[in-house]
mmCIF file of N, CA, C and O in Angstrom:
data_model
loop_
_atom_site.group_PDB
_atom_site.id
_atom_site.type_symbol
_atom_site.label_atom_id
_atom_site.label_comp_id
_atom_site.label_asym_id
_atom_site.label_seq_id
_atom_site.Cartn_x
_atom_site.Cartn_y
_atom_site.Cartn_z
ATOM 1 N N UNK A 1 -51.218 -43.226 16.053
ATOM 2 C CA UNK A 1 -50.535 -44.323 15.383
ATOM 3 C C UNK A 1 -50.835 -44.284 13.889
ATOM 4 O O UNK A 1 -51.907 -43.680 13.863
ATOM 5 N N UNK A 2 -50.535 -44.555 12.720
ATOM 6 C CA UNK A 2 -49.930 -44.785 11.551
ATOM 7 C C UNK A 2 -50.811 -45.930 11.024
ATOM 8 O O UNK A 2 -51.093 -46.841 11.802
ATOM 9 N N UNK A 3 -51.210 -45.948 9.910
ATOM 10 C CA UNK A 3 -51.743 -46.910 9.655
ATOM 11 C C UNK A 3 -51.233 -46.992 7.810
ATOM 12 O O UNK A 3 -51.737 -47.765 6.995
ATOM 13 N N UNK A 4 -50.133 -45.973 7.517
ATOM 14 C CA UNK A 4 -49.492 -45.984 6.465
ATOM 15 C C UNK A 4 -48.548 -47.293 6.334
ATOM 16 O O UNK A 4 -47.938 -47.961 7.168
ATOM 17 N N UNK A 5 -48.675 -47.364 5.062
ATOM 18 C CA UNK A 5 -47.690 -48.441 4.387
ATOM 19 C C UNK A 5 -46.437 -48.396 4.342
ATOM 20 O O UNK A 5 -45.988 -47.256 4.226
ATOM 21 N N UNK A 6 -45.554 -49.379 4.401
ATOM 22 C CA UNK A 6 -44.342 -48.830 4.204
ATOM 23 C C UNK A 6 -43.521 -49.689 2.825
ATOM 24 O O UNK A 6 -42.314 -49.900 2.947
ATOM 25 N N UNK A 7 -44.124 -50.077 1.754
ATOM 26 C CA UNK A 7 -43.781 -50.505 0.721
ATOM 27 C C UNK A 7 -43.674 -49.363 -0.340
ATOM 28 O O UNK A 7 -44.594 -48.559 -0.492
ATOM 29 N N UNK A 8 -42.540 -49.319 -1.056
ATOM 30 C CA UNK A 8 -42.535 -48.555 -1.881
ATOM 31 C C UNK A 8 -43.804 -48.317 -3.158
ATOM 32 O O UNK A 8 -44.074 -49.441 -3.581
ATOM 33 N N UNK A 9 -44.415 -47.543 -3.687
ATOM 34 C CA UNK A 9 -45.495 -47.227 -4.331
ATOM 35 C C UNK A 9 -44.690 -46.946 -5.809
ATOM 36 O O UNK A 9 -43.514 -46.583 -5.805
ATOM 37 N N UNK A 10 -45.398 -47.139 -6.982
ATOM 38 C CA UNK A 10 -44.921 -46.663 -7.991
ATOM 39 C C UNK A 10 -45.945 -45.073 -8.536
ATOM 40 O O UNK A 10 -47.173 -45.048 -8.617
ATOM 41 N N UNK A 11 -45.134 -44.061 -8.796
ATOM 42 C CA UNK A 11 -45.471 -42.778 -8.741
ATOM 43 C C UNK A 11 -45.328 -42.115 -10.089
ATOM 44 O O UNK A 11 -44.398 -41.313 -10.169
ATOM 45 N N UNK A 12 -46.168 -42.319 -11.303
ATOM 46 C CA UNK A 12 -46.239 -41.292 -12.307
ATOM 47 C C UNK A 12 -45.615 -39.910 -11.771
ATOM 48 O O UNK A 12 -45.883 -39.381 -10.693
ATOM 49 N N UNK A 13 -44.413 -39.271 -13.097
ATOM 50 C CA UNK A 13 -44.015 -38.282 -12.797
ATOM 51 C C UNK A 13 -43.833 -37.730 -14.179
ATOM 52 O O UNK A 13 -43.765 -38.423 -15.194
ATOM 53 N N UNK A 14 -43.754 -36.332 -14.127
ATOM 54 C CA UNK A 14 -43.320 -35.974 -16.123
ATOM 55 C C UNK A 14 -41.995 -35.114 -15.533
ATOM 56 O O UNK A 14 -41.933 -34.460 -14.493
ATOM 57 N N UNK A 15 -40.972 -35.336 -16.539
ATOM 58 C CA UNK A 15 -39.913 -35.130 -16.648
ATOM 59 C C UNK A 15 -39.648 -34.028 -17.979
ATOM 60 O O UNK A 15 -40.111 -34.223 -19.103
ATOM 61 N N UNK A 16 -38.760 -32.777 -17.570
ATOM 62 C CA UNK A 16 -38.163 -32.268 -17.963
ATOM 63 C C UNK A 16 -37.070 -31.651 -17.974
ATOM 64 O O UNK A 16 -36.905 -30.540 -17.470
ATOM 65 N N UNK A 17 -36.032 -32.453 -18.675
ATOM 66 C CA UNK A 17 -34.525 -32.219 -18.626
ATOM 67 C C UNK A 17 -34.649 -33.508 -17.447
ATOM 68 O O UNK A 17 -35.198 -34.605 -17.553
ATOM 69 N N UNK A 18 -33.829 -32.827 -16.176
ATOM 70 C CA UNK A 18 -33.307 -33.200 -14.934
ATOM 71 C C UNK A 18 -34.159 -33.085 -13.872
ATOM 72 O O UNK A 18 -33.824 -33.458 -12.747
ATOM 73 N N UNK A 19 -35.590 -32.444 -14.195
ATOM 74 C CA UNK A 19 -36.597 -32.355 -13.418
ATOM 75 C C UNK A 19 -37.473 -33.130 -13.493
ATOM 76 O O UNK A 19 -37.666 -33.825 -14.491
ATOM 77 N N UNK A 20 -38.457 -33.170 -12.024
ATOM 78 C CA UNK A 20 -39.449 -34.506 -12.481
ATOM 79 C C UNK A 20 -40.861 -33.752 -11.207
ATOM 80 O O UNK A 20 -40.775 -33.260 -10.082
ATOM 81 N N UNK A 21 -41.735 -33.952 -11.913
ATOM 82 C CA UNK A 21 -42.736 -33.034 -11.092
ATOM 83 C C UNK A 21 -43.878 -34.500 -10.937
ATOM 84 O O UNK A 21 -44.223 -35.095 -11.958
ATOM 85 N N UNK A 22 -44.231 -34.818 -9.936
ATOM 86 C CA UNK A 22 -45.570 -35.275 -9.756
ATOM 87 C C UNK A 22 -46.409 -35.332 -9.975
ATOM 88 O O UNK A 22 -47.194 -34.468 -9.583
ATOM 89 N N UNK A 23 -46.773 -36.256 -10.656
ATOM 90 C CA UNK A 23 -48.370 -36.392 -11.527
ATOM 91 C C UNK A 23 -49.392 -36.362 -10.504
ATOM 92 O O UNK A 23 -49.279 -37.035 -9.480
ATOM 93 N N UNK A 24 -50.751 -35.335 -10.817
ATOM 94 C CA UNK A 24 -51.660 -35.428 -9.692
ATOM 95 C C UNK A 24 -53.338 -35.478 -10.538
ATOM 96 O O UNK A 24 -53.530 -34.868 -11.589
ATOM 97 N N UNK A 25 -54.046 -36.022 -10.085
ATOM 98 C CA UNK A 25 -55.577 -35.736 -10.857
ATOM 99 C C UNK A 25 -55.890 -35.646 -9.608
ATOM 100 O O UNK A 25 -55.442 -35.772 -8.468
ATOM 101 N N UNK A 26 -57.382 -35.223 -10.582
ATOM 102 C CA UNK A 26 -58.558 -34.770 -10.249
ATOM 103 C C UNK A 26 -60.076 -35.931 -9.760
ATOM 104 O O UNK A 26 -60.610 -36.753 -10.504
ATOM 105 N N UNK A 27 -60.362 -35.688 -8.649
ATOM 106 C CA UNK A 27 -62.198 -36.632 -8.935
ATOM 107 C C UNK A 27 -62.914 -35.955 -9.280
ATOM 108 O O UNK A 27 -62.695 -34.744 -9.235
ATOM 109 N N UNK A 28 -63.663 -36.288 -9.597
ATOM 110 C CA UNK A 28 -64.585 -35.830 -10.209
ATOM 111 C C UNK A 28 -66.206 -34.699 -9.844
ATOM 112 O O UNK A 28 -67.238 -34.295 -10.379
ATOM 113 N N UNK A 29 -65.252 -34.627 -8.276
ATOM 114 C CA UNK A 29 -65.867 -33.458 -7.603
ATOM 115 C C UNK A 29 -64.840 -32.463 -7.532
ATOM 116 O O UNK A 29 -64.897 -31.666 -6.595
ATOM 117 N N UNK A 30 -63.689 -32.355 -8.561
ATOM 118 C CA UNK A 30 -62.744 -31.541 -8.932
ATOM 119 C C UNK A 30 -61.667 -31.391 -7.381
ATOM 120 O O UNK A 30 -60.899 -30.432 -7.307
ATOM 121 N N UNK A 31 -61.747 -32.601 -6.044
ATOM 122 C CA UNK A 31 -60.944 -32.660 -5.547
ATOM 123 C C UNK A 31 -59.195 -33.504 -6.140
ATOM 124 O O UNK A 31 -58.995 -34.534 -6.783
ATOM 125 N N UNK A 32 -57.988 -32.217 -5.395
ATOM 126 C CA UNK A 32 -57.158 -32.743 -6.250
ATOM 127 C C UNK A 32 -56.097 -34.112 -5.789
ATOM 128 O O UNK A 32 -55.356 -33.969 -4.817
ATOM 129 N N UNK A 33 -56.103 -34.841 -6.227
ATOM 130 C CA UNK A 33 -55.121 -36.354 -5.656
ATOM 131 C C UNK A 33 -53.899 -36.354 -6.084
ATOM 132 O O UNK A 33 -53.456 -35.901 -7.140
ATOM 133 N N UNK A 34 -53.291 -36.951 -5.108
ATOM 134 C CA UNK A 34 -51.837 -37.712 -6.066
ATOM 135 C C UNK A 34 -52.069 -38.961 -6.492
ATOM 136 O O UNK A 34 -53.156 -39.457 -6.196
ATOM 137 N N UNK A 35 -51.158 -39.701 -7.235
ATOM 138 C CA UNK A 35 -51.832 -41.033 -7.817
ATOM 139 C C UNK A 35 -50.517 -41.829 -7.405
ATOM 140 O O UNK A 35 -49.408 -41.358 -7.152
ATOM 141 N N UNK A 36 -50.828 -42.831 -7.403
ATOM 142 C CA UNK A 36 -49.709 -43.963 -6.989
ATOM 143 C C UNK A 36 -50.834 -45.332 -7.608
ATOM 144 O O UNK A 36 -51.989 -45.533 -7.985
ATOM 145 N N UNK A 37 -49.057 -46.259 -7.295
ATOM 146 C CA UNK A 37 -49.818 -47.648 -7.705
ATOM 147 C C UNK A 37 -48.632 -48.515 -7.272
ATOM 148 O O UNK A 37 -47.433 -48.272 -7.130
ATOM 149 N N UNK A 38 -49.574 -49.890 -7.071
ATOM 150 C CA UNK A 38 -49.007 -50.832 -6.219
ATOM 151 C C UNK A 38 -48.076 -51.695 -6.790
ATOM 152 O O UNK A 38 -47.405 -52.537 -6.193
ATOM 153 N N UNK A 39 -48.073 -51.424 -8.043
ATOM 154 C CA UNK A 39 -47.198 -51.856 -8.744
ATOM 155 C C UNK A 39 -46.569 -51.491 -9.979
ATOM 156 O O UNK A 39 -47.441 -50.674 -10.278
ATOM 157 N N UNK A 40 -45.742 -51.424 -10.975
ATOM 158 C CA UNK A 40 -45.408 -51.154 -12.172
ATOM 159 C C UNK A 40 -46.432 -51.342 -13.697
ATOM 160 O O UNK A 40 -46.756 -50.563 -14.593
ATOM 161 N N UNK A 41 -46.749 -53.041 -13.362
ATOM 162 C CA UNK A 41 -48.074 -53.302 -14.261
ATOM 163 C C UNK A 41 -49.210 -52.611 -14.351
ATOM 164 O O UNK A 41 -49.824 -52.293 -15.369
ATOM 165 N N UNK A 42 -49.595 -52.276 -12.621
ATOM 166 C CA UNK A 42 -50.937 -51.629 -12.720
ATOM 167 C C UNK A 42 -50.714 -50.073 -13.267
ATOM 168 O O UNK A 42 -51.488 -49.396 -13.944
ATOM 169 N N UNK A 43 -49.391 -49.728 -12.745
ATOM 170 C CA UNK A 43 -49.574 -48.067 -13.748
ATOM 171 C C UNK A 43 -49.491 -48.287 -15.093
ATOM 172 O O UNK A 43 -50.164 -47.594 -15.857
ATOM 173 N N UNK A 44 -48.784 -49.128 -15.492
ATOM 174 C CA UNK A 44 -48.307 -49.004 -17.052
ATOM 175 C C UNK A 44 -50.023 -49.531 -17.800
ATOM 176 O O UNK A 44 -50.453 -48.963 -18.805
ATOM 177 N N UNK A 45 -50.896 -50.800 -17.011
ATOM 178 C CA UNK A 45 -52.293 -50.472 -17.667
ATOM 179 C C UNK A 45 -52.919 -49.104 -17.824
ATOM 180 O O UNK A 45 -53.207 -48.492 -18.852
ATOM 181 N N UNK A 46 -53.080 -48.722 -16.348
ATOM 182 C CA UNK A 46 -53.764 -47.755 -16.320
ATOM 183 C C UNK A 46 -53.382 -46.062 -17.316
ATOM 184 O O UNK A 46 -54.072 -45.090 -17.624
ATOM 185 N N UNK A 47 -52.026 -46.430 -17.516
ATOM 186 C CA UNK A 47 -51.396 -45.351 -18.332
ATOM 187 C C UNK A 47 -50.349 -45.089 -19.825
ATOM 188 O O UNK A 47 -49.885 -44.072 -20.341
ATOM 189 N N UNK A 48 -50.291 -46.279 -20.103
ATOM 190 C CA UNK A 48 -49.418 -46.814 -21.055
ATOM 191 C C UNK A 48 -47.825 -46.768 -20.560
ATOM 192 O O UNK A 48 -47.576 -47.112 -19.405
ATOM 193 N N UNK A 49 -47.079 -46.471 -21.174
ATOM 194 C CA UNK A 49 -45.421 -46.252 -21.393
ATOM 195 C C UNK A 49 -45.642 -44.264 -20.486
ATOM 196 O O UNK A 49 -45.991 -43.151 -20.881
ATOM 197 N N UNK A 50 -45.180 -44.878 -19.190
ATOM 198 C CA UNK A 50 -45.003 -43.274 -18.324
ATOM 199 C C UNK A 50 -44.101 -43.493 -17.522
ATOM 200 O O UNK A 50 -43.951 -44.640 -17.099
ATOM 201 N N UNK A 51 -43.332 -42.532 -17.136
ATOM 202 C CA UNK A 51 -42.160 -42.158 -16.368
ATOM 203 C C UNK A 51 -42.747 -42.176 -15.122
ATOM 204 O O UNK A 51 -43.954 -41.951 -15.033
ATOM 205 N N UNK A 52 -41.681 -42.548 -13.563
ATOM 206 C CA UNK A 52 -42.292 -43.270 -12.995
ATOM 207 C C UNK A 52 -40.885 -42.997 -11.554
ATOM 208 O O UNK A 52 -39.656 -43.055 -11.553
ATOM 209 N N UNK A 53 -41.560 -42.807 -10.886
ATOM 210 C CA UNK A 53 -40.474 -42.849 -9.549
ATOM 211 C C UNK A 53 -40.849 -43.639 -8.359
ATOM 212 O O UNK A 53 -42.055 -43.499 -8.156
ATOM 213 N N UNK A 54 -40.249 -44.465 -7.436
ATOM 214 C CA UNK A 54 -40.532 -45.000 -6.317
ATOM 215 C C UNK A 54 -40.489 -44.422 -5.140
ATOM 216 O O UNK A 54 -39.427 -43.856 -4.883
ATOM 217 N N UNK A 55 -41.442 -44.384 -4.225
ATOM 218 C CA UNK A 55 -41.966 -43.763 -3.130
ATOM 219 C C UNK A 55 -42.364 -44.564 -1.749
ATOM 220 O O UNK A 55 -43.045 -45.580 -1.606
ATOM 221 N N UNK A 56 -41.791 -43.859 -0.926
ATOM 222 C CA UNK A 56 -42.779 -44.758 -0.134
ATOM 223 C C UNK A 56 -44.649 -44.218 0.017
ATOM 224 O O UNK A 56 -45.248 -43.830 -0.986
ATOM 225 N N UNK A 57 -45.217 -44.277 1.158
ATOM 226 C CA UNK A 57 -46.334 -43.900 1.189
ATOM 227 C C UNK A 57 -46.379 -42.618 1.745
ATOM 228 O O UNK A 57 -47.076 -41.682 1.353
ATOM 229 N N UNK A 58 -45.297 -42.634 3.039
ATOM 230 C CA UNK A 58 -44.998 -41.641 3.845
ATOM 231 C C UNK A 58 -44.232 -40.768 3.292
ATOM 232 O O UNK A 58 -44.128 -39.771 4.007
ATOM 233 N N UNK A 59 -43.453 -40.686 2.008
ATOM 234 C CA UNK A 59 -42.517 -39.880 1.311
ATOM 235 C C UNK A 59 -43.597 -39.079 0.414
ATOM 236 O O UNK A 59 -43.271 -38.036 -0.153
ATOM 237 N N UNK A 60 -44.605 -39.497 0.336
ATOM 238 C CA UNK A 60 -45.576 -39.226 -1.109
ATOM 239 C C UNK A 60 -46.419 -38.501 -0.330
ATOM 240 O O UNK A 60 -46.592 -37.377 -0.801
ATOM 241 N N UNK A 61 -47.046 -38.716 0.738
ATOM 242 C CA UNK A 61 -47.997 -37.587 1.655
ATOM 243 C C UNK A 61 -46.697 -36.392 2.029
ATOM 244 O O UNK A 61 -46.809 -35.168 1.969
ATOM 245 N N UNK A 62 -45.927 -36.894 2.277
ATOM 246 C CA UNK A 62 -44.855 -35.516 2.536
ATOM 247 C C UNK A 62 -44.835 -34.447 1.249
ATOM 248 O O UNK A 62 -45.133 -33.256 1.152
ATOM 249 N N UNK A 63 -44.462 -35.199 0.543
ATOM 250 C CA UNK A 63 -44.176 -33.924 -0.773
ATOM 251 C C UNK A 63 -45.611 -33.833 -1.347
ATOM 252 O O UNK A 63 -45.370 -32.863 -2.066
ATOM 253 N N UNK A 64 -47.104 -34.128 -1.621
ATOM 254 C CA UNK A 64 -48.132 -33.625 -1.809
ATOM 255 C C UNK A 64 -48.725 -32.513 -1.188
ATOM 256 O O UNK A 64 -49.232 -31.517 -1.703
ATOM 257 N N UNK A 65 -48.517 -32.989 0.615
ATOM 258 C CA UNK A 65 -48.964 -32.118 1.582
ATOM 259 C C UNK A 65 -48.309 -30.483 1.367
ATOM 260 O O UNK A 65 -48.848 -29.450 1.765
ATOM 261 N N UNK A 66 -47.371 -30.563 0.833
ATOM 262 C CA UNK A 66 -46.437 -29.376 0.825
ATOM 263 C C UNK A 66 -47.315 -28.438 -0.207
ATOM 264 O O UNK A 66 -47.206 -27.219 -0.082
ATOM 265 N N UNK A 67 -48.352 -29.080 -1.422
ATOM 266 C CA UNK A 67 -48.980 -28.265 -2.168
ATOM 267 C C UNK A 67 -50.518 -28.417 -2.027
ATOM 268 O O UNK A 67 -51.333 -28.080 -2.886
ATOM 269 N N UNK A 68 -50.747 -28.870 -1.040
ATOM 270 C CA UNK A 68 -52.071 -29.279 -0.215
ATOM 271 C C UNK A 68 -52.976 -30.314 -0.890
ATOM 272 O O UNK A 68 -54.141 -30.250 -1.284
ATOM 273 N N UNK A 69 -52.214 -31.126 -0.894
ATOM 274 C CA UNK A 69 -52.846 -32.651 -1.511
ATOM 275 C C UNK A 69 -52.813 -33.376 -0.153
ATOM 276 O O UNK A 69 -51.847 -33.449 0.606
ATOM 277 N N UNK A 70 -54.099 -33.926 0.026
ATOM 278 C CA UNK A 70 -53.937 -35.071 1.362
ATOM 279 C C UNK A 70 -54.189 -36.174 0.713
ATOM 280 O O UNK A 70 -53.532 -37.078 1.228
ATOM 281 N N UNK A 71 -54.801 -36.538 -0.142
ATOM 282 C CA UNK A 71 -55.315 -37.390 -0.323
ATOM 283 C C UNK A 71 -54.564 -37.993 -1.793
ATOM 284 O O UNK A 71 -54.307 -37.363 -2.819
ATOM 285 N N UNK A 72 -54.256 -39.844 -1.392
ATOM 286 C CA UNK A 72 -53.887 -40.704 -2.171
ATOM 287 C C UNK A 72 -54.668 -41.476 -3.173
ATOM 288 O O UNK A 72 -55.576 -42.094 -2.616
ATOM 289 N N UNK A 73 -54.628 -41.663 -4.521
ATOM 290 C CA UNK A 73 -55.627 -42.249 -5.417
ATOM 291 C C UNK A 73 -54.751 -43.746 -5.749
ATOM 292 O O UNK A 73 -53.941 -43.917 -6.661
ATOM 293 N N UNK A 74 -55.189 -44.741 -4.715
ATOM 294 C CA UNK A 74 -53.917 -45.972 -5.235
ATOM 295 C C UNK A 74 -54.489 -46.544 -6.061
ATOM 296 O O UNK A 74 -55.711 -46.682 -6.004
ATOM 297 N N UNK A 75 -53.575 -47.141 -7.280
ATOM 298 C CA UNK A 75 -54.384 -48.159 -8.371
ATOM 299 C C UNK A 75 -55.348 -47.668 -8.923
ATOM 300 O O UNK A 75 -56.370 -48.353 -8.886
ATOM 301 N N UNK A 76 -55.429 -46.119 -9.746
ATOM 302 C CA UNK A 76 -56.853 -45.567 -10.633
ATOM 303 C C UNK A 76 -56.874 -46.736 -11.690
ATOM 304 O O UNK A 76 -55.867 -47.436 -11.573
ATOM 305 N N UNK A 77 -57.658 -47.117 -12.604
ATOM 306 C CA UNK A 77 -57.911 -47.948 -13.583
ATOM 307 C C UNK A 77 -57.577 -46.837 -14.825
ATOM 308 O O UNK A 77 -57.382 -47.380 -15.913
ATOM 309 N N UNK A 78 -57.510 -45.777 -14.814
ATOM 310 C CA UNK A 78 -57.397 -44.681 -15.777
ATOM 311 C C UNK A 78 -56.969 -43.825 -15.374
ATOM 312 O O UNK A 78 -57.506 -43.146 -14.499
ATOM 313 N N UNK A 79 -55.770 -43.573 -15.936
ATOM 314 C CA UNK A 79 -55.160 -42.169 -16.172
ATOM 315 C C UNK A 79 -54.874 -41.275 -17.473
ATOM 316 O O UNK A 79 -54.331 -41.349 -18.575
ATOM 317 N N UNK A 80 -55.453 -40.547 -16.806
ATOM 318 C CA UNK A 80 -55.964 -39.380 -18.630
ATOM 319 C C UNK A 80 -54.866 -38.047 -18.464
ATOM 320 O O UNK A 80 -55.017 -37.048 -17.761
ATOM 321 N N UNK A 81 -53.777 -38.382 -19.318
ATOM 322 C CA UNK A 81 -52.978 -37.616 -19.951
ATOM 323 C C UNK A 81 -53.386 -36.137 -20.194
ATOM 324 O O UNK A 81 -53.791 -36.005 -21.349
ATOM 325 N N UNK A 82 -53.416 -34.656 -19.280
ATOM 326 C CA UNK A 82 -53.968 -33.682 -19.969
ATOM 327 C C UNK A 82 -53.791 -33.089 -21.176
ATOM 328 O O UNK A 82 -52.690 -33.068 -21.726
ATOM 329 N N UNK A 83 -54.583 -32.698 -21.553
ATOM 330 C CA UNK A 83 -54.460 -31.833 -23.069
ATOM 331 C C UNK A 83 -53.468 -31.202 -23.375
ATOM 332 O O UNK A 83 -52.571 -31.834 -22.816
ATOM 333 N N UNK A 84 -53.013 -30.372 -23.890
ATOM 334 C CA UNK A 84 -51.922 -29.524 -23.590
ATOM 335 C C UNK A 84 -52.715 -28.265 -24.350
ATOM 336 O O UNK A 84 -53.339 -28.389 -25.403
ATOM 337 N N UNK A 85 -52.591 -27.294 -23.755
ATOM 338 C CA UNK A 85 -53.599 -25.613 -23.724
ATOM 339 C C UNK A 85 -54.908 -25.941 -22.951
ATOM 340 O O UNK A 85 -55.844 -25.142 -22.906
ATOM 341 N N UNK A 86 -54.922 -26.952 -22.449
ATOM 342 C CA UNK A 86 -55.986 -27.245 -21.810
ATOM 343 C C UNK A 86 -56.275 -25.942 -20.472
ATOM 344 O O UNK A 86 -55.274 -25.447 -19.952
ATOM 345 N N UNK A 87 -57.730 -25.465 -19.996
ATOM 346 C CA UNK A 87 -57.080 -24.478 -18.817
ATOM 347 C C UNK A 87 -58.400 -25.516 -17.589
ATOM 348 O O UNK A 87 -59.575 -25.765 -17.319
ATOM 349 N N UNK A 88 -57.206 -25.702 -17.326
ATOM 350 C CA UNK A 88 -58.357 -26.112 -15.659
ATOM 351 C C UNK A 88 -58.371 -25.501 -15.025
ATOM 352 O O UNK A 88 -57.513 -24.734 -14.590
ATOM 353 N N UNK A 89 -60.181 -25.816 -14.605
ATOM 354 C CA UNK A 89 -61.150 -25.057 -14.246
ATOM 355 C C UNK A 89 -60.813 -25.114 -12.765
ATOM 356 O O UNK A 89 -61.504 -24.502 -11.951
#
């Protein structure tokens, strides 16, 4: 049985052109997450002015799982924009 949500999630995404790829971090034991949030306010604190798609919970483990993300980060208090030439480790 399911113990997933079925309210839509708000989902940081970066966009280019007509494309839109999924924002994902890191903890800090360098496991990798997707991020969601329960609402519009709480991403736009946690991230300023970011592009943004609606999900359900079960739509968002679907398309993570596909690049081996299991795991959901709901409501981070911070989201840190990567560098750009940055190389992760």
């Amino acid at each position: 049985m399911s113990t997933r949500h079925t309210d839509d999630w708000f989902v940081p995404v970066r966009c280019v052109g007509d494309i839109a790829t999924l924002q994902t971090g890191r903890l800090p034991d360098g496991l990798r997450v997707g991020i969601a949030f329960s609402s519009l306010e709480r991403l736009r604190a946690a991230s300023g002015a970011q592009e943004f798609m609606r999900l359900s919970e079960d739509g968002l483990h679907d398309m993570l799982e596909q690049v081996g993300i299991v795991r959901i980060q709901l409501d981070p208090t911070v989201v840190a924009v990567p560098v750009r030439g940055a190389v992760a480790s």
